[in-house]
Amino acid sequence: MGCLVSTPKDSGGNRRRPTNIGDVSVYVPGLRTPKPVDLSQSLGGHLSKTFLERLNALRTRIVVMAGQEATTITRTRRKTATQHGGSAFSDLHQALEDYLPVLLGLVSDGSQLQFKVQFIWVNQEDDAEETAMFNAWYEVLSVLHLMAVLSLSQANLLLLPRTSDSHQPKVSEERRRASIDIFLKAAGYLDCAVRQVLPQLPSELRRNLPVDLAEGVLRAICLQALGQGVEIQLGMAIDSIKATLAVKRRLACEMVKYWQQAQDNIMNLPLSNGWGEKHRLFVKWKYVEAKAAAYYYHGLILDEGNTEKSHGMAVAALQAADKYFEESKRACEVFNSAHPLSRNPPLWGTMKYLSEKIPKDTSSKVRINRDLYSHEKIMGTAPTLPDFPLALKPDGYQLPPVDPSWNEILQLSRDGSNEVKPNKR
C-alpha cells in the first residue's frame, strides 16, 4: 500500500536551484521542502476537528518555514552565519521535533491511517521535481532527512573561519567542538532513518523513493558527517602538543575509511543533476584529501624507523601524500565549479597545516633519503595504510514516543472503531 506519484523535472517551478551557494566547509544537500496537503479531507472522518487543527498547524508551520529557508539555507556566507542562520535553523528544527511525535501516531500499531494522506515533498538530487506517497512513513523519513540537513547547515556555519587579530583565519575550539556534536546528531538522524524507518516501507516504495532518500545516499551523508567530525578531531590533535604522530595517523586513516565507505554507497546511484553531481564530487574530493593526510602521517612514522627499508617506504608514502594532495586540489576545483557554484573559505585547521607541511616534508625526506640510498630502494608503490576500527559513531537517536493525545484514538481503533467523530462545527 502507498501509491507513488513522481513529478517530472520539467513540469513546474517548485524546485529552487541557487546559482551560487557561497563558502562551503560542509557539504549540505539541497533542502527538500514539504508541500501543503489537505489533512481534513483525508482524515476528517477519522480524527476530531481539534486534533486535525493541531496536526495541520504543526505541518503548515514546517511548510512555511522550510519554504523560507530553501533560499537562505544555501547562502552560507559569513554575514549569514552571524546575522541569520542560527535562530532560523533552530526554529525550524524545533518545529520538526514538535511535529514528529504527533505524526508518528499515524503509523502507530500498524494503523491504517498511515495510508490516508498523500504527502508531497520537493526533491533536490532526484530528476523528479517532487515525489508524493500515500504513506506516513515517507513523511517520517523526509522529516528525519530534513533534520539532518539542517544540522549539517548549522555545522557549516560554525566552521566558516573568522579573521582574528593576527589576520589568520581560524575557527575557535569551542565552535569546533560544537560542530563535532552536531555532526554526530546529523549522523544519528540518518542512522535512525536507515535502521528504523526505511524497513517500514514496502519494497516497491523503497525502490521508488527519490534518490535524495535512497538508502545509499542516507548512508553516505551519515558517513561523511562522521568523516568531517574526525577531520575536526585531527585538526585539534594537530594543535595539541600532547597528541602523538600515532594518534594523528590513526585519525587520518579513520577519515579515509569513512570517505571510502561514503563513496562506495553513492557510486552506483543516479546522482546526475546539479545537487546530485555536486554531492558525488564533494565525496570524491574529501576522500582524496583524506588519503593525502593519512599517507603523510604514515610516512612520518615510517621515517622514524632505523632501517633502509622503512626509510624507503616512508619516502614512497610521502610521495603518495604529495600526489593525493595535488589531486585533491584539482578535485576541489571541479567541485566548486560544478553547479550550483561554490567556493572554499580561507584555509584553516587541518588542511592549512597539511598544505604547508606535505610539499615541504616530502621534498625534504626524498632528498635526504636519495642521498643515503639507491634509487631502487626508495621508489615503488606506496605502502598499505594501517587499518584501524572506526571510533566515531552516530548519536543513538531513537524516534520519540507517540504524542499522548493519540492514546484515546488508538484505544478506539483497538476496540474496533477507526473513527472519531469530528466535533460539531
Short mmCIF file of C-alpha atoms in Angstrom, two decimals:
data_model
loop_
_atom_site.label_atom_id
_atom_site.label_comp_id
_atom_site.label_asym_id
_atom_site.label_seq_id
_atom_site.Cartn_x
_atom_site.Cartn_y
_atom_site.Cartn_z
CA MET A 1 0.00 0.00 0.00
CA GLY A 2 1.12 3.57 -0.55
CA CYS A 3 0.64 4.93 -4.04
CA LEU A 4 3.59 6.79 -5.55
CA VAL A 5 3.46 9.90 -7.73
CA SER A 6 6.63 11.49 -9.10
CA THR A 7 6.50 14.76 -10.99
CA PRO A 8 8.94 15.08 -13.92
CA LYS A 9 11.65 17.69 -13.62
CA ASP A 10 10.22 19.90 -16.39
CA SER A 11 6.68 20.04 -15.05
CA GLY A 12 6.79 23.09 -12.83
CA GLY A 13 8.75 25.57 -10.81
CA ASN A 14 8.61 24.36 -7.21
CA ARG A 15 12.25 23.36 -7.05
CA ARG A 16 14.56 26.21 -6.18
CA ARG A 17 18.06 25.98 -7.58
CA PRO A 18 20.56 28.63 -6.46
CA THR A 19 23.30 29.53 -8.89
CA ASN A 20 25.89 30.07 -6.17
CA ILE A 21 25.97 28.69 -2.61
CA GLY A 22 28.97 30.64 -1.35
CA ASP A 23 31.52 29.26 1.13
CA VAL A 24 31.41 25.52 1.75
CA SER A 25 33.18 23.87 4.67
CA VAL A 26 30.49 21.19 4.94
CA TYR A 27 28.53 19.83 2.00
CA VAL A 28 24.81 20.44 2.59
CA PRO A 29 22.41 18.60 0.27
CA GLY A 30 19.72 20.67 -1.35
CA LEU A 31 16.86 21.37 1.04
CA ARG A 32 13.85 19.12 0.40
CA THR A 33 10.68 21.02 1.28
CA PRO A 34 7.15 19.77 2.03
CA LYS A 35 4.15 20.97 0.06
CA PRO A 36 0.78 21.76 1.68
CA VAL A 37 -1.71 18.90 1.98
CA ASP A 38 -5.39 18.94 2.98
CA LEU A 39 -5.36 16.80 6.12
CA SER A 40 -9.03 17.45 6.89
CA GLN A 41 -10.11 15.95 3.57
CA SER A 42 -8.01 12.82 4.16
CA LEU A 43 -8.51 12.36 7.90
CA GLY A 44 -11.72 14.28 8.62
CA GLY A 45 -13.74 11.11 9.15
CA HIS A 46 -11.17 9.59 11.48
CA LEU A 47 -9.93 12.35 13.78
CA SER A 48 -11.58 15.14 15.72
CA LYS A 49 -11.63 18.66 14.39
CA THR A 50 -9.48 19.89 17.30
CA PHE A 51 -6.83 17.23 16.76
CA LEU A 52 -6.81 17.80 12.99
CA GLU A 53 -6.34 21.52 13.50
CA ARG A 54 -3.34 20.83 15.73
CA LEU A 55 -1.78 18.35 13.29
CA ASN A 56 -2.39 20.71 10.38
CA ALA A 57 -0.93 23.68 12.26
CA LEU A 58 2.24 21.76 13.10
CA ARG A 59 2.77 20.72 9.50
CA THR A 60 1.83 24.08 8.00
CA ARG A 61 4.39 25.76 10.22
CA ILE A 62 7.08 23.50 8.71
CA VAL A 63 5.84 24.11 5.17
CA VAL A 64 6.11 27.87 5.62
CA MET A 65 9.44 27.88 7.45
CA ALA A 66 11.08 25.34 5.12
CA GLY A 67 9.91 27.33 2.13
CA GLN A 68 11.57 30.43 3.54
CA GLU A 69 14.78 28.56 4.37
CA ALA A 70 15.00 26.90 0.94
CA THR A 71 16.61 30.02 -0.49
CA THR A 72 18.55 31.31 2.51
CA ILE A 73 19.98 27.96 3.65
CA THR A 74 22.24 27.81 0.61
CA ARG A 75 23.72 31.27 1.08
CA THR A 76 26.19 30.40 3.80
CA ARG A 77 28.46 33.43 3.69
CA ARG A 78 29.96 34.80 6.86
CA LYS A 79 27.32 37.50 7.35
CA THR A 80 24.65 34.81 7.16
CA ALA A 81 26.38 32.82 9.87
CA THR A 82 26.25 35.71 12.31
CA GLN A 83 23.03 37.51 11.36
CA HIS A 84 20.64 34.82 10.26
CA GLY A 85 21.45 31.15 10.32
CA GLY A 86 21.47 30.06 13.95
CA SER A 87 17.98 31.10 15.10
CA ALA A 88 16.20 30.22 11.84
CA PHE A 89 17.73 26.74 11.76
CA SER A 90 16.90 26.22 15.42
CA ASP A 91 13.28 27.33 14.96
CA LEU A 92 12.71 25.02 12.01
CA HIS A 93 14.45 22.16 13.79
CA GLN A 94 12.22 22.70 16.83
CA ALA A 95 9.14 22.73 14.59
CA LEU A 96 10.17 19.35 13.18
CA GLU A 97 10.72 17.96 16.67
CA ASP A 98 7.28 19.20 17.73
CA TYR A 99 5.64 17.64 14.67
CA LEU A 100 7.28 14.21 14.78
CA PRO A 101 5.59 12.73 17.90
CA VAL A 102 2.17 13.76 16.58
CA LEU A 103 2.94 12.46 13.09
CA LEU A 104 4.04 9.10 14.49
CA GLY A 105 0.51 8.47 15.69
CA LEU A 106 -0.48 7.87 12.07
CA VAL A 107 1.82 4.83 11.92
CA SER A 108 1.45 3.59 15.50
CA ASP A 109 0.49 -0.08 15.92
CA GLY A 110 0.17 -0.51 12.16
CA SER A 111 -2.71 1.97 11.96
CA GLN A 112 -4.41 2.18 8.57
CA LEU A 113 -4.31 5.97 8.96
CA GLN A 114 -0.77 5.83 7.62
CA PHE A 115 -2.20 5.25 4.13
CA LYS A 116 -4.85 8.02 4.17
CA VAL A 117 -2.73 11.10 3.38
CA GLN A 118 -0.74 11.79 0.23
CA PHE A 119 2.41 13.53 1.47
CA ILE A 120 4.31 15.59 -1.11
CA TRP A 121 7.90 16.79 -0.91
CA VAL A 122 10.01 18.73 -3.42
CA ASN A 123 13.26 16.91 -4.24
CA GLN A 124 16.70 18.30 -4.97
CA GLU A 125 19.05 15.50 -6.02
CA ASP A 126 16.45 13.43 -7.88
CA ASP A 127 15.47 14.03 -11.51
CA ALA A 128 11.81 14.11 -10.47
CA GLU A 129 10.93 17.54 -9.14
CA GLU A 130 8.66 16.19 -6.42
CA THR A 131 7.54 12.86 -5.00
CA ALA A 132 4.13 12.12 -3.44
CA MET A 133 3.29 8.98 -1.48
CA PHE A 134 0.23 7.73 0.41
CA ASN A 135 2.38 6.55 3.29
CA ALA A 136 3.09 8.37 6.55
CA TRP A 137 6.44 6.57 6.93
CA TYR A 138 7.56 8.53 3.84
CA GLU A 139 6.74 11.70 5.77
CA VAL A 140 8.71 10.46 8.80
CA LEU A 141 11.68 9.67 6.56
CA SER A 142 11.52 13.11 4.96
CA VAL A 143 11.37 14.81 8.37
CA LEU A 144 14.48 12.96 9.61
CA HIS A 145 16.34 13.83 6.39
CA LEU A 146 15.43 17.50 6.82
CA MET A 147 16.58 17.45 10.46
CA ALA A 148 19.94 16.06 9.33
CA VAL A 149 20.31 18.65 6.55
CA LEU A 150 19.58 21.48 8.98
CA SER A 151 22.24 20.09 11.33
CA LEU A 152 24.81 19.98 8.53
CA SER A 153 23.91 23.56 7.62
CA GLN A 154 24.49 24.61 11.21
CA ALA A 155 27.86 22.82 11.23
CA ASN A 156 28.84 24.60 8.02
CA LEU A 157 28.11 27.97 9.59
CA LEU A 158 30.15 27.10 12.67
CA LEU A 159 33.13 26.04 10.56
CA LEU A 160 33.37 29.14 8.39
CA PRO A 161 36.61 30.76 9.65
CA ARG A 162 36.78 34.22 11.10
CA THR A 163 39.76 36.53 10.84
CA SER A 164 41.41 37.08 14.20
CA ASP A 165 43.59 39.96 15.38
CA SER A 166 46.55 38.26 13.72
CA HIS A 167 44.60 38.29 10.44
CA GLN A 168 44.87 34.49 10.24
CA PRO A 169 41.52 32.82 9.53
CA LYS A 170 40.58 30.47 12.32
CA VAL A 171 37.69 28.64 13.96
CA SER A 172 37.64 28.65 17.75
CA GLU A 173 38.00 25.42 19.67
CA GLU A 174 34.53 25.97 21.12
CA ARG A 175 32.97 26.10 17.65
CA ARG A 176 34.96 23.08 16.51
CA ARG A 177 33.81 21.02 19.49
CA ALA A 178 30.23 22.14 18.94
CA SER A 179 30.45 21.12 15.27
CA ILE A 180 31.51 17.59 16.22
CA ASP A 181 28.42 17.24 18.42
CA ILE A 182 26.27 18.47 15.54
CA PHE A 183 27.88 16.03 13.08
CA LEU A 184 27.10 13.17 15.46
CA LYS A 185 23.47 14.33 15.75
CA ALA A 186 23.10 14.56 11.97
CA ALA A 187 24.57 11.08 11.62
CA GLY A 188 22.17 9.86 14.32
CA TYR A 189 19.09 11.11 12.46
CA LEU A 190 20.25 9.41 9.26
CA ASP A 191 21.22 6.20 11.02
CA CYS A 192 17.75 6.09 12.57
CA ALA A 193 16.20 6.70 9.14
CA VAL A 194 18.08 3.72 7.71
CA ARG A 195 17.55 1.35 10.64
CA GLN A 196 14.07 2.24 11.90
CA VAL A 197 12.17 3.93 9.10
CA LEU A 198 13.24 2.51 5.72
CA PRO A 199 12.36 -1.08 6.78
CA GLN A 200 8.76 0.09 7.42
CA LEU A 201 8.24 0.98 3.75
CA PRO A 202 7.17 -1.74 1.30
CA SER A 203 9.95 -2.82 -1.05
CA GLU A 204 8.18 -1.27 -4.05
CA LEU A 205 8.02 2.14 -2.39
CA ARG A 206 11.63 1.88 -1.26
CA ARG A 207 12.68 1.27 -4.86
CA ASN A 208 10.74 4.34 -5.95
CA LEU A 209 11.94 6.76 -3.32
CA PRO A 210 13.67 9.86 -4.73
CA VAL A 211 17.43 9.46 -4.84
CA ASP A 212 17.63 12.09 -2.07
CA LEU A 213 16.19 9.44 0.27
CA ALA A 214 17.81 6.35 -1.24
CA GLU A 215 19.49 4.16 1.35
CA GLY A 216 22.89 4.69 -0.26
CA VAL A 217 22.56 8.48 -0.09
CA LEU A 218 21.37 8.40 3.52
CA ARG A 219 24.28 6.17 4.49
CA ALA A 220 26.74 8.33 2.53
CA ILE A 221 25.64 11.55 4.25
CA CYS A 222 25.82 9.78 7.62
CA LEU A 223 29.37 8.63 6.88
CA GLN A 224 30.51 11.99 5.57
CA ALA A 225 29.20 13.67 8.73
CA LEU A 226 31.34 11.26 10.74
CA GLY A 227 34.28 11.79 8.38
CA GLN A 228 34.11 15.55 8.82
CA GLY A 229 33.84 15.06 12.58
CA VAL A 230 37.11 13.10 12.52
CA GLU A 231 38.70 15.82 10.37
CA ILE A 232 37.90 18.33 13.11
CA GLN A 233 39.37 15.93 15.69
CA LEU A 234 42.53 15.67 13.60
CA GLY A 235 42.80 19.45 13.44
CA MET A 236 42.52 19.66 17.21
CA ALA A 237 45.18 16.94 17.56
CA ILE A 238 47.48 18.93 15.26
CA ASP A 239 47.05 21.93 17.57
CA SER A 240 47.76 19.86 20.68
CA ILE A 241 51.34 19.38 21.84
CA LYS A 242 50.25 16.20 23.62
CA ALA A 243 48.95 14.40 20.53
CA THR A 244 51.46 11.92 19.11
CA LEU A 245 52.10 11.10 15.47
CA ALA A 246 50.42 7.76 16.10
CA VAL A 247 47.22 9.49 17.21
CA LYS A 248 47.24 11.76 14.18
CA ARG A 249 47.88 8.85 11.81
CA ARG A 250 45.02 6.88 13.31
CA LEU A 251 42.59 9.77 12.90
CA ALA A 252 43.73 10.36 9.32
CA CYS A 253 43.34 6.66 8.47
CA GLU A 254 39.87 6.63 10.00
CA MET A 255 38.98 9.60 7.78
CA VAL A 256 39.97 7.57 4.74
CA LYS A 257 37.66 4.71 5.75
CA TYR A 258 34.67 6.99 6.36
CA TRP A 259 35.06 8.72 3.00
CA GLN A 260 35.76 5.48 1.15
CA GLN A 261 32.56 3.97 2.55
CA ALA A 262 30.64 7.14 1.67
CA GLN A 263 31.91 6.92 -1.91
CA ASP A 264 31.04 3.22 -2.11
CA ASN A 265 27.45 3.99 -1.05
CA ILE A 266 26.75 6.54 -3.77
CA MET A 267 28.99 5.19 -6.54
CA ASN A 268 26.19 3.49 -8.48
CA LEU A 269 23.32 5.87 -7.71
CA PRO A 270 21.86 8.15 -10.41
CA LEU A 271 23.23 11.40 -8.99
CA SER A 272 23.35 13.22 -12.29
CA ASN A 273 21.69 16.62 -11.86
CA GLY A 274 23.15 19.72 -10.19
CA TRP A 275 22.88 18.86 -6.47
CA GLY A 276 23.41 15.16 -7.02
CA GLU A 277 26.54 15.57 -9.14
CA LYS A 278 27.92 18.13 -6.71
CA HIS A 279 27.35 15.67 -3.87
CA ARG A 280 29.32 12.99 -5.70
CA LEU A 281 32.17 15.42 -6.45
CA PHE A 282 32.34 16.52 -2.80
CA VAL A 283 32.73 12.93 -1.58
CA LYS A 284 35.41 12.26 -4.22
CA TRP A 285 37.34 15.39 -3.21
CA LYS A 286 37.24 14.66 0.53
CA TYR A 287 38.21 11.01 0.00
CA VAL A 288 41.35 12.01 -1.93
CA GLU A 289 42.12 14.73 0.61
CA ALA A 290 41.86 12.22 3.46
CA LYS A 291 44.28 9.87 1.71
CA ALA A 292 46.81 12.71 1.44
CA ALA A 293 46.62 13.23 5.21
CA ALA A 294 46.82 9.53 6.01
CA TYR A 295 49.85 8.86 3.80
CA TYR A 296 51.59 11.92 5.19
CA TYR A 297 51.38 10.76 8.81
CA HIS A 298 52.08 7.16 7.84
CA GLY A 299 55.23 8.35 6.07
CA LEU A 300 56.41 10.34 9.08
CA ILE A 301 56.04 7.31 11.36
CA LEU A 302 57.81 5.01 8.90
CA ASP A 303 60.65 7.51 8.68
CA GLU A 304 61.21 7.10 12.41
CA GLY A 305 62.38 3.54 11.72
CA ASN A 306 66.08 2.68 11.67
CA THR A 307 66.17 0.50 8.58
CA GLU A 308 66.80 1.23 4.94
CA LYS A 309 63.50 -0.46 4.12
CA SER A 310 61.44 1.70 6.46
CA HIS A 311 63.04 4.85 5.12
CA GLY A 312 62.31 3.77 1.56
CA MET A 313 58.69 3.05 2.48
CA ALA A 314 58.49 6.44 4.19
CA VAL A 315 59.54 8.21 1.02
CA ALA A 316 57.01 6.24 -1.02
CA ALA A 317 54.25 7.14 1.47
CA LEU A 318 55.18 10.82 1.46
CA GLN A 319 55.30 10.86 -2.33
CA ALA A 320 51.81 9.32 -2.34
CA ALA A 321 50.68 12.03 0.10
CA ASP A 322 52.03 14.72 -2.20
CA LYS A 323 50.36 13.12 -5.23
CA TYR A 324 46.99 12.84 -3.47
CA PHE A 325 47.29 16.38 -2.16
CA GLU A 326 47.76 17.74 -5.69
CA GLU A 327 44.87 15.56 -6.89
CA SER A 328 42.68 16.86 -4.06
CA LYS A 329 43.29 20.45 -5.15
CA ARG A 330 42.10 19.58 -8.65
CA ALA A 331 39.09 17.70 -7.25
CA CYS A 332 38.25 20.72 -5.11
CA GLU A 333 38.28 22.99 -8.16
CA VAL A 334 35.99 20.62 -10.04
CA PHE A 335 33.59 20.52 -7.07
CA ASN A 336 33.46 24.31 -6.75
CA SER A 337 32.94 24.83 -10.48
CA ALA A 338 30.01 22.37 -10.62
CA HIS A 339 26.57 23.96 -10.37
CA PRO A 340 25.49 25.37 -8.05
CA LEU A 341 28.81 27.19 -7.86
CA SER A 342 30.66 27.34 -4.55
CA ARG A 343 33.98 28.41 -3.12
CA ASN A 344 36.30 27.37 -0.34
CA PRO A 345 36.60 29.58 2.73
CA PRO A 346 40.19 30.63 3.59
CA LEU A 347 42.29 27.62 4.56
CA TRP A 348 42.45 26.86 8.27
CA GLY A 349 42.92 23.91 10.58
CA THR A 350 43.88 20.52 9.20
CA MET A 351 44.18 21.40 5.54
CA LYS A 352 46.02 24.67 6.12
CA TYR A 353 48.61 22.78 8.14
CA LEU A 354 48.91 19.94 5.62
CA SER A 355 49.02 22.28 2.64
CA GLU A 356 52.21 23.71 4.11
CA LYS A 357 53.75 20.52 5.50
CA ILE A 358 53.12 17.89 2.82
CA PRO A 359 55.07 19.55 -0.04
CA LYS A 360 57.85 20.72 2.28
CA ASP A 361 58.37 17.46 4.19
CA THR A 362 58.04 15.29 1.09
CA SER A 363 60.69 17.26 -0.76
CA SER A 364 63.00 17.21 2.26
CA LYS A 365 62.65 13.49 3.04
CA VAL A 366 63.02 12.45 -0.59
CA ARG A 367 66.21 14.49 -0.95
CA ILE A 368 67.75 13.15 2.28
CA ASN A 369 66.95 9.54 1.55
CA ARG A 370 68.11 9.74 -2.06
CA ASP A 371 71.44 10.93 -0.74
CA LEU A 372 71.59 7.93 1.58
CA TYR A 373 70.14 5.11 -0.51
CA SER A 374 69.96 3.94 -4.07
CA HIS A 375 67.08 4.99 -6.30
CA GLU A 376 65.70 1.44 -6.36
CA LYS A 377 65.40 1.32 -2.59
CA ILE A 378 63.11 4.30 -2.26
CA MET A 379 60.86 4.14 -5.30
CA GLY A 380 57.85 1.96 -5.81
CA THR A 381 54.24 1.74 -4.78
CA ALA A 382 53.06 3.35 -1.57
CA PRO A 383 52.84 1.09 1.47
CA THR A 384 49.42 -0.08 2.62
CA LEU A 385 47.78 2.17 5.17
CA PRO A 386 47.11 0.67 8.63
CA ASP A 387 43.54 -0.49 9.19
CA PHE A 388 42.00 0.95 12.36
CA PRO A 389 38.46 0.34 13.65
CA LEU A 390 36.21 3.38 13.31
CA ALA A 391 35.81 5.09 16.66
CA LEU A 392 33.30 7.86 15.91
CA LYS A 393 29.70 6.62 15.91
CA PRO A 394 26.36 8.33 15.23
CA ASP A 395 24.37 9.57 18.19
CA GLY A 396 21.96 6.85 19.28
CA TYR A 397 18.87 8.77 18.13
CA GLN A 398 15.54 6.98 18.54
CA LEU A 399 12.15 8.01 17.24
CA PRO A 400 10.27 9.85 20.00
CA PRO A 401 7.25 8.31 21.74
CA VAL A 402 3.88 8.91 20.12
CA ASP A 403 2.21 12.06 21.41
CA PRO A 404 -0.09 11.19 24.38
CA SER A 405 -3.06 12.82 22.65
CA TRP A 406 -3.20 9.74 20.41
CA ASN A 407 -3.95 7.38 23.31
CA GLU A 408 -7.75 7.71 23.11
CA ILE A 409 -7.75 7.47 19.32
CA LEU A 410 -5.60 4.36 19.29
CA GLN A 411 -7.67 2.75 22.03
CA LEU A 412 -10.84 3.25 20.00
CA SER A 413 -9.07 1.73 16.99
CA ARG A 414 -8.07 -1.34 19.03
CA ASP A 415 -11.68 -1.64 20.21
CA GLY A 416 -12.78 -1.98 16.61
CA SER A 417 -13.57 1.55 15.56
CA ASN A 418 -11.36 3.55 13.21
CA GLU A 419 -13.40 6.71 13.52
CA VAL A 420 -13.55 9.51 15.99
CA LYS A 421 -16.49 11.72 15.21
CA PRO A 422 -15.45 15.23 14.32
CA ASN A 423 -16.51 17.99 16.65
CA LYS A 424 -19.67 19.75 15.58
CA ARG A 425 -18.99 22.84 13.53
#
